[in-house]
């Protein structure tokens, strides 16, 4: 404090203090006290710096500062601020004293100030004196989690959280993976897990670390985040090399019982590379991560990851209601109803429910809600919040797909199907191969495997989901589909590049502004009757018209589509005329005409499609396929459920198709089946066959059929089934089991047949159903088995090794399934209905699957079965008595 008034003040104070005493004392000693405060504070700051240095040095060695020290350090900081404030006002205080002099009216203010200074001096001295510590740190004690801020209401995750928590707390869980699509609430779930550790200590967990990893995996970033949590992220740490950090972290972490939460990983995180000890049962440590990719779970060594799924409809409604609010929802009964529809459009995706819910909170008129539904249903990308908050989040998953465009193209292809449609994987594979996404030159098997691989990739990335009850189908989540549509339209810049109006009730082909830019068009599942346009579409490759009511297509329509590769017209039941211009589709590779009742024969124009690879004529009224051999590029030909009973040249035609790989077909006569025996190419491409042979007392002979997958036999009057096995030219013994891929066999009303011993040659059989066949005595007949199998085979083959489902129904003569007990390691359903002569099952006490949840269940149709069944032994009876249920 310098300047002119100091001198004057000194004079004045001397004067003042010589006249008055007592209370005025504070004012008199003000200057001295102030100086003392400043001095003591300096000493205190210096002491603090010393203590802090000591603390930090020892902390970097893994120690933890004592609370006592921490409290003191904070108190120094506080007092420093107070002193600073006090000193700030001293100039004003002195000025006041100087001006006012002895007019003691205002002396009380100065007095108060003086008193504060005096008190402060004592306090600073006090803190200073307390700042002497023998030890400043101790061994680390329980430090748990740092709270993650969460929304006040989280709806719908309670059950999931409980399950995840339970799994995590299981002593056997070291690493745990949570996977699911973008926006499904994985991060929230992980944050909730984190916050649970705040409430109480668990099992001696010392530290819980939450790290957001995200797509740019940087090991050092994770290391720094952990170091920060450990309180060792000092400047010194930051200067360390990555390798040094690994060693440092490892030494510090290996003594700790930690829980590491890694949010949003996109590739494998190598714990060793970071410096994290591997979590084991012994060290009790845990690592939990979230990811959008199931594959990453596998890479992290988690075989049983938990899927975070979309919300069920009740939970979705609860969440939406919480976001929109009662007032809006109850403002009009119609709004409540419309809100249910909006929730439906979100398909349980929390991200969409949250954002759309927030958006709708302020909408209180029915019109606004109706408009929202319109927008969501027709062009959801335009809905407020979609393009900014929902789609980009989902698009990360798309961006993370492998760089090559193949997988991306395949993914975008799935938008062509109607919303919420379960797409058969096999169909996708056919489309993709015909579209040329997959190079088919590498051979059929490789190409198909590659296509299935891509489906797997998309499922793992949660961009497609496998249907739970039927794993041969996949679905695209609605909001993911919106994202894909958004990308396919070049982010709405080019809406006509890919026109998708599937399942929206159209009655005619929609108006297109610029046909020239259209590449793909899907109008499936509508009510279109006439197609009469004559569009010029030089770029169009894909046209999906299935499931409409088309009766008439004008020839003009197909005239200018030189690049059309895929045309699907299936299930247009009444289409009976094909314009001859179809032959101008020179690039066409895929044509699906199944379910068109008007097709009786192959139109000449069809036979000109030289590039056609895939032709589906199932469920038509086709009577004969003469001429089909002109389609020389055909790979797949589906002919099941036709009327070709009179066509006896089928096999000849098929034999001419050099590239044939997959055929489905009905056999109507022994004449045709006999031809099959010598039609090697046809026999080895038949995948599915239905046999209806009406000639009395026929003997059916089947050749080896390498790809046969399903066989149905209905109402056939066959008395015997033989197999003509191909033999090696050397020793004349059979080379293979004839039906390596046969998995399903259905027999119905085949009166005359006595046994199905030939099934010994179908080692892949999974489903066998035999019903209403009066003569069947044995499923496998012992004498006949000896004839079909070589001696060597008879010794090694175990029948029904893969059988999962076995059912016999109304076989009055059936006496035996097999002559001795069989292991049936996969069998889950074993149904015996109305087979009154069957007493003994080929089961012993070790038969049937023992995998939990897959136990063998036996169902018997009759009430009095208990008295009839003859068990192999007591142990068998004991084993199965409990698993028998009535068949109803
Ligand atoms: C006395 O103090 C009051 C408030 O503290 C202030 O408003 C007033 O101006 C002072 N009087 C003199 C003469 O300084
Ligand atoms: C052809 O159409 C039918 C009927 O729509 C369908 O069941 C079948 O899966 C389609 N085939 C392919 C490969 O898409
Ligand atoms: C389809 O076209 C025919 C004749 O071209 C016409 O009679 C019929 O009304 C049309 N149907 C529809 C639904 O447009
Ligand atoms: C089918 O379309 C053609 C040309 O558009 C038309 O001449 C014919 O009358 C139509 N037939 C029926 C049955 O609608
Ligand atoms: C089919 O092929 C035969 C000879 O291979 C030929 O005579 C006939 O014209 C062809 N038919 C069509 C429709 O191309
Ligand atoms: C197939 O149909 C054509 C006419 O559509 C007929 O000329 C031919 O004889 C038929 N072939 C057989 C094998 O029935
Ligand atoms: C066996 O059948 C399955 C269908 O279940 C099919 O996907 C697979 O390609 C077939 N294998 C061979 C070798 O044909
Ligand atoms: C049981 O099988 C007999 C033939 O064995 C058949 O006549 C009868 O209809 C069957 N009963 C039922 C309920 O299916």
Coordinates of N, CA and C in Angstrom, one line a residue, residues 500-615:
X500 N -38.8 -46.7 -53.5 CA -39.3 -47.8 -52.7 C -40.7 -47.4 -52.2
X501 N -41.7 -48.1 -52.8 CA -43.0 -47.9 -52.3 C -43.6 -49.3 -52.1
X502 N -43.1 -50.0 -51.1 CA -43.5 -51.4 -50.9 C -44.6 -51.4 -49.8
X503 N -45.7 -52.2 -50.1 CA -46.7 -52.4 -49.1 C -47.4 -51.1 -48.7
X504 N -47.7 -50.2 -49.6 CA -48.3 -49.0 -49.2 C -49.7 -48.8 -49.9
X505 N -50.2 -49.9 -50.5 CA -51.6 -49.8 -51.0 C -51.7 -49.1 -52.3
X506 N -50.6 -48.9 -53.1 CA -50.7 -48.2 -54.4 C -51.7 -49.0 -55.4
X507 N -52.4 -48.2 -56.2 CA -53.3 -48.9 -57.2 C -52.7 -48.7 -58.6
X508 N -51.8 -47.8 -58.7 CA -51.1 -47.7 -60.0 C -49.6 -47.3 -59.8
X509 N -48.9 -47.5 -60.9 CA -47.5 -47.2 -60.9 C -47.4 -45.7 -60.6
X510 N -46.6 -45.3 -59.6 CA -46.5 -43.9 -59.2 C -45.9 -43.0 -60.3
X511 N -46.2 -41.8 -60.2 CA -45.6 -40.9 -61.2 C -44.1 -40.6 -60.9
X512 N -43.3 -40.8 -61.9 CA -41.9 -40.6 -61.7 C -41.5 -39.4 -62.5
X513 N -40.8 -38.4 -61.9 CA -40.4 -37.2 -62.7 C -39.4 -37.5 -63.7
X514 N -38.4 -38.2 -63.3 CA -37.3 -38.5 -64.2 C -36.9 -40.0 -64.2
X515 N -37.5 -40.7 -65.1 CA -37.3 -42.1 -65.2 C -35.8 -42.4 -65.5
X516 N -35.2 -41.5 -66.1 CA -33.8 -41.8 -66.6 C -32.8 -42.0 -65.4
X517 N -33.2 -41.4 -64.2 CA -32.3 -41.6 -63.1 C -32.6 -42.7 -62.2
X518 N -33.7 -43.4 -62.5 CA -34.1 -44.5 -61.6 C -33.2 -45.7 -61.8
X519 N -32.7 -46.2 -60.7 CA -31.8 -47.4 -60.8 C -32.6 -48.7 -60.2
X520 N -33.3 -48.4 -59.1 CA -34.0 -49.6 -58.6 C -35.4 -49.1 -58.2
X521 N -36.4 -50.0 -58.3 CA -37.7 -49.6 -58.0 C -38.4 -50.8 -57.4
X522 N -39.0 -50.6 -56.2 CA -39.7 -51.7 -55.6 C -41.1 -51.2 -55.3
X523 N -42.1 -51.9 -56.0 CA -43.5 -51.6 -55.8 C -44.2 -52.9 -55.2
X524 N -43.4 -53.7 -54.6 CA -44.0 -55.0 -54.2 C -45.1 -54.8 -53.2
X525 N -46.0 -55.8 -53.1 CA -47.1 -55.8 -52.1 C -48.0 -54.5 -52.2
X526 N -48.5 -54.3 -53.4 CA -49.5 -53.2 -53.6 C -50.7 -53.8 -54.3
X527 N -51.5 -52.9 -54.9 CA -52.7 -53.3 -55.5 C -52.7 -52.9 -57.0
X528 N -51.6 -52.9 -57.6 CA -51.5 -52.4 -59.0 C -52.1 -53.4 -59.9
X529 N -53.0 -52.9 -60.9 CA -53.7 -53.8 -61.8 C -53.1 -53.7 -63.2
X530 N -53.0 -52.5 -63.7 CA -52.5 -52.2 -65.0 C -51.1 -51.6 -65.1
X531 N -50.3 -52.0 -66.0 CA -49.0 -51.3 -66.2 C -49.0 -50.9 -67.6
X532 N -49.2 -49.6 -67.8 CA -49.3 -49.1 -69.2 C -48.3 -48.0 -69.6
X533 N -47.5 -47.6 -68.7 CA -46.5 -46.6 -69.0 C -45.5 -47.1 -70.1
X534 N -44.8 -46.1 -70.6 CA -43.7 -46.5 -71.5 C -42.5 -45.7 -71.1
X535 N -42.0 -46.0 -69.9 CA -40.8 -45.2 -69.4 C -39.5 -45.5 -70.1
X536 N -38.7 -44.5 -70.1 CA -37.4 -44.7 -70.7 C -36.4 -44.8 -69.6
X537 N -35.9 -46.0 -69.2 CA -35.0 -46.1 -68.0 C -33.7 -46.7 -68.4
X538 N -32.8 -46.0 -68.9 CA -31.5 -46.6 -69.3 C -30.7 -47.1 -68.1
X539 N -31.0 -46.7 -66.9 CA -30.2 -47.1 -65.7 C -30.9 -48.2 -64.9
X540 N -32.1 -48.4 -65.2 CA -32.9 -49.3 -64.3 C -32.3 -50.7 -64.3
X541 N -32.0 -51.2 -63.1 CA -31.5 -52.6 -63.0 C -32.4 -53.5 -62.3
X542 N -33.2 -53.0 -61.4 CA -34.0 -53.8 -60.5 C -35.5 -53.4 -60.5
X543 N -36.4 -54.3 -60.7 CA -37.8 -53.9 -60.7 C -38.5 -55.0 -59.9
X544 N -39.1 -54.6 -58.8 CA -39.8 -55.6 -58.0 C -41.3 -55.3 -58.0
X545 N -42.0 -56.2 -58.5 CA -43.5 -56.0 -58.7 C -44.3 -57.1 -58.0
X546 N -43.6 -57.9 -57.2 CA -44.3 -59.1 -56.7 C -45.5 -58.7 -55.8
X547 N -46.4 -59.6 -55.6 CA -47.6 -59.4 -54.8 C -48.4 -58.2 -55.1
X548 N -48.8 -58.1 -56.4 CA -49.7 -57.0 -56.8 C -50.9 -57.8 -57.4
X549 N -51.7 -57.0 -58.2 CA -52.8 -57.7 -58.9 C -52.8 -57.4 -60.4
X550 N -51.5 -57.5 -60.8 CA -51.4 -57.1 -62.2 C -52.1 -58.1 -63.2
X551 N -52.8 -57.6 -64.1 CA -53.5 -58.4 -65.1 C -52.9 -58.2 -66.5
X552 N -52.5 -57.0 -66.7 CA -52.1 -56.6 -68.1 C -50.9 -55.7 -68.0
X553 N -49.9 -56.1 -68.7 CA -48.7 -55.3 -68.9 C -48.5 -54.9 -70.3
X554 N -48.5 -53.6 -70.6 CA -48.3 -53.2 -72.0 C -46.9 -53.5 -72.5
X555 N -46.8 -53.8 -73.7 CA -45.5 -54.1 -74.3 C -44.6 -52.9 -74.2
X556 N -45.1 -51.7 -74.3 CA -44.3 -50.5 -74.2 C -43.4 -50.5 -73.0
X557 N -44.0 -51.1 -71.9 CA -43.4 -50.9 -70.6 C -41.9 -51.4 -70.6
X558 N -41.7 -52.6 -71.2 CA -40.4 -53.2 -71.1 C -39.4 -52.7 -72.2
X559 N -39.9 -51.8 -73.1 CA -39.1 -51.5 -74.3 C -37.8 -50.8 -74.0
X560 N -37.8 -50.0 -73.0 CA -36.5 -49.2 -72.8 C -35.9 -49.5 -71.4
X561 N -35.6 -50.7 -71.2 CA -35.0 -51.1 -69.9 C -33.8 -52.0 -70.3
X562 N -32.9 -51.5 -71.0 CA -31.8 -52.4 -71.5 C -30.9 -53.0 -70.4
X563 N -30.9 -52.4 -69.3 CA -30.0 -52.9 -68.2 C -30.7 -53.6 -67.1
X564 N -32.0 -53.9 -67.3 CA -32.8 -54.6 -66.3 C -32.2 -56.0 -66.0
X565 N -31.8 -56.2 -64.8 CA -31.2 -57.5 -64.4 C -32.1 -58.3 -63.6
X566 N -32.9 -57.7 -62.7 CA -33.8 -58.4 -61.8 C -35.2 -58.0 -62.0
X567 N -36.1 -59.0 -62.3 CA -37.5 -58.7 -62.5 C -38.3 -59.7 -61.7
X568 N -39.1 -59.2 -60.7 CA -39.9 -60.1 -59.9 C -41.3 -59.8 -60.1
X569 N -42.1 -60.7 -60.7 CA -43.5 -60.5 -60.9 C -44.3 -61.5 -60.2
X570 N -43.7 -62.2 -59.2 CA -44.3 -63.3 -58.6 C -45.6 -62.9 -57.8
X571 N -46.5 -63.9 -57.7 CA -47.7 -63.7 -57.0 C -48.6 -62.5 -57.5
X572 N -48.6 -62.4 -58.8 CA -49.6 -61.6 -59.5 C -50.5 -62.7 -60.1
X573 N -51.4 -63.2 -59.3 CA -52.1 -64.5 -59.6 C -52.7 -64.5 -61.0
X574 N -53.3 -63.3 -61.4 CA -54.1 -63.4 -62.6 C -53.4 -62.9 -63.9
X575 N -52.1 -62.7 -63.8 CA -51.4 -62.2 -65.0 C -51.4 -63.4 -66.0
X576 N -51.9 -63.2 -67.1 CA -52.0 -64.3 -68.0 C -51.4 -64.0 -69.4
X577 N -50.8 -62.8 -69.6 CA -50.4 -62.5 -70.9 C -49.0 -61.8 -70.7
X578 N -48.1 -62.2 -71.4 CA -46.8 -61.5 -71.4 C -46.5 -60.8 -72.7
X579 N -46.3 -59.6 -72.7 CA -46.0 -58.9 -74.0 C -44.7 -59.4 -74.6
X580 N -44.7 -59.5 -75.9 CA -43.5 -60.1 -76.5 C -42.3 -59.3 -76.3
X581 N -42.5 -58.0 -75.9 CA -41.3 -57.2 -75.7 C -40.5 -57.6 -74.5
X582 N -41.0 -58.6 -73.7 CA -40.1 -59.1 -72.6 C -38.8 -59.6 -73.2
X583 N -38.8 -60.0 -74.4 CA -37.6 -60.5 -75.1 C -36.6 -59.4 -75.2
X584 N -37.0 -58.2 -75.1 CA -36.0 -57.1 -75.2 C -35.2 -56.8 -74.0
X585 N -35.6 -57.5 -72.9 CA -34.8 -57.4 -71.7 C -33.5 -58.2 -71.8
X586 N -32.6 -57.6 -72.6 CA -31.5 -58.5 -72.9 C -30.5 -58.7 -71.8
X587 N -30.6 -57.9 -70.7 CA -29.6 -58.1 -69.6 C -30.2 -59.0 -68.5
X588 N -31.5 -59.4 -68.6 CA -32.2 -60.0 -67.5 C -31.5 -61.3 -67.1
X589 N -31.3 -61.4 -65.7 CA -30.7 -62.6 -65.2 C -31.6 -63.2 -64.2
X590 N -32.5 -62.5 -63.6 CA -33.4 -63.0 -62.6 C -34.8 -62.8 -62.9
X591 N -35.6 -63.8 -63.0 CA -37.0 -63.7 -63.3 C -37.8 -64.6 -62.3
X592 N -38.6 -64.0 -61.5 CA -39.5 -64.7 -60.6 C -40.9 -64.6 -61.0
X593 N -41.5 -65.7 -61.5 CA -42.9 -65.8 -62.0 C -43.7 -66.7 -61.1
X594 N -43.2 -67.0 -59.9 CA -43.9 -68.0 -59.1 C -45.3 -67.5 -58.7
X595 N -46.3 -68.4 -58.6 CA -47.6 -68.0 -58.2 C -48.4 -67.3 -59.2
X596 N -48.0 -67.2 -60.5 CA -48.8 -66.7 -61.5 C -49.6 -67.8 -62.2
X597 N -50.9 -67.8 -61.9 CA -51.7 -68.9 -62.3 C -51.9 -69.1 -63.8
X598 N -51.7 -68.0 -64.5 CA -52.0 -68.0 -66.0 C -50.9 -68.6 -66.8
X599 N -49.8 -69.0 -66.3 CA -48.8 -69.6 -67.1 C -49.0 -71.1 -67.4
X600 N -49.3 -71.5 -68.6 CA -49.5 -72.9 -68.9 C -48.3 -73.5 -69.7
X601 N -47.6 -72.6 -70.4 CA -46.5 -73.1 -71.1 C -45.5 -71.9 -71.2
X602 N -44.3 -72.2 -71.7 CA -43.2 -71.2 -71.7 C -43.5 -70.3 -73.0
X603 N -43.6 -69.1 -72.8 CA -43.8 -68.2 -73.9 C -42.5 -68.1 -74.7
X604 N -42.7 -67.9 -76.0 CA -41.5 -67.9 -76.9 C -40.6 -66.7 -76.4
X605 N -41.2 -65.6 -76.0 CA -40.4 -64.4 -75.7 C -39.5 -64.7 -74.5
X606 N -40.0 -65.6 -73.6 CA -39.2 -65.9 -72.4 C -37.9 -66.7 -72.8
X607 N -38.1 -67.5 -73.9 CA -37.0 -68.4 -74.2 C -35.9 -67.6 -74.9
X608 N -36.1 -66.3 -75.1 CA -35.0 -65.6 -75.8 C -34.1 -64.9 -74.7
X609 N -34.4 -65.1 -73.5 CA -33.6 -64.4 -72.5 C -32.3 -65.2 -72.2
X610 N -31.3 -65.0 -73.0 CA -30.2 -65.8 -73.0 C -29.3 -65.7 -71.7
X611 N -29.5 -64.6 -71.1 CA -28.6 -64.4 -69.9 C -29.3 -64.8 -68.6
X612 N -30.5 -65.3 -68.7 CA -31.3 -65.6 -67.5 C -30.6 -66.7 -66.7
X613 N -30.3 -66.4 -65.4 CA -29.7 -67.4 -64.6 C -30.6 -68.0 -63.6
X614 N -31.6 -67.2 -63.2 CA -32.5 -67.7 -62.2 C -33.9 -67.6 -62.7
X615 N -34.7 -68.7 -62.7 CA -36.1 -68.6 -63.2 C -36.9 -69.4 -62.2

